[in-house]
Amino acid sequence: MTTGDRIEPGAEPATEERPTVAATRCSEERTVFAEQGNTDAWIATDLTVDLER
């Protein structure tokens, strides 16, 4: 399974590791996400939300 794959009810959990992702706030309006070890790609967004635990 990769990030973004659909998980079907009753499906076996994925055995492969998920990537480590760092989130860096560049300004009050912008957050940049980068996968550990992947210097060729990153995602910038103007909207992020905090996850509830």
Short mmCIF file of C-alpha atoms in Angstrom, two decimals, residues 1-52:
data_model
loop_
_atom_site.label_atom_id
_atom_site.label_comp_id
_atom_site.label_asym_id
_atom_site.label_seq_id
_atom_site.Cartn_x
_atom_site.Cartn_y
_atom_site.Cartn_z
CA MET A 1 0.00 0.00 0.00
CA THR A 2 1.20 3.51 -0.71
CA THR A 3 0.11 6.83 0.71
CA GLY A 4 -3.28 7.69 -0.74
CA ASP A 5 -4.35 4.08 -1.42
CA ARG A 6 -7.92 3.22 -0.50
CA ILE A 7 -8.35 0.90 2.49
CA GLU A 8 -11.21 -1.57 2.14
CA PRO A 9 -13.14 -2.75 5.24
CA GLY A 10 -11.77 -6.07 6.49
CA ALA A 11 -8.54 -5.72 4.49
CA GLU A 12 -5.29 -6.93 6.01
CA PRO A 13 -3.04 -4.14 7.32
CA ALA A 14 -0.17 -3.09 5.08
CA THR A 15 3.19 -4.58 6.01
CA GLU A 16 5.40 -2.04 4.26
CA GLU A 17 6.66 1.00 6.15
CA ARG A 18 5.11 4.41 5.62
CA PRO A 19 7.45 7.26 4.68
CA THR A 20 8.64 9.70 7.33
CA VAL A 21 7.38 13.18 6.48
CA ALA A 22 8.55 16.46 7.99
CA ALA A 23 6.33 19.54 8.15
CA THR A 24 8.03 22.93 8.21
CA ARG A 25 6.11 26.15 8.70
CA CYS A 26 7.76 28.72 6.40
CA SER A 27 5.41 31.52 7.43
CA GLU A 28 2.05 31.94 9.16
CA GLU A 29 0.35 31.12 5.85
CA ARG A 30 2.56 28.38 4.37
CA THR A 31 3.61 24.87 5.45
CA VAL A 32 5.97 22.68 3.41
CA PHE A 33 5.96 18.87 3.66
CA ALA A 34 8.99 16.82 2.60
CA GLU A 35 9.57 13.05 2.65
CA GLN A 36 12.72 11.98 4.47
CA GLY A 37 15.49 11.18 1.99
CA ASN A 38 13.58 12.57 -1.01
CA THR A 39 15.17 15.90 -1.91
CA ASP A 40 13.56 15.97 -5.38
CA ALA A 41 9.97 16.54 -4.26
CA TRP A 42 8.01 18.50 -1.69
CA ILE A 43 4.46 19.73 -1.16
CA ALA A 44 3.59 23.29 -0.11
CA THR A 45 0.16 24.24 1.14
CA ASP A 46 -1.63 27.34 2.38
CA LEU A 47 -4.05 25.29 4.53
CA THR A 48 -3.22 22.64 7.11
CA VAL A 49 -5.31 21.20 9.94
CA ASP A 50 -4.29 19.72 13.27
CA LEU A 51 -5.18 16.05 13.77
CA GLU A 52 -7.05 14.96 16.88
#
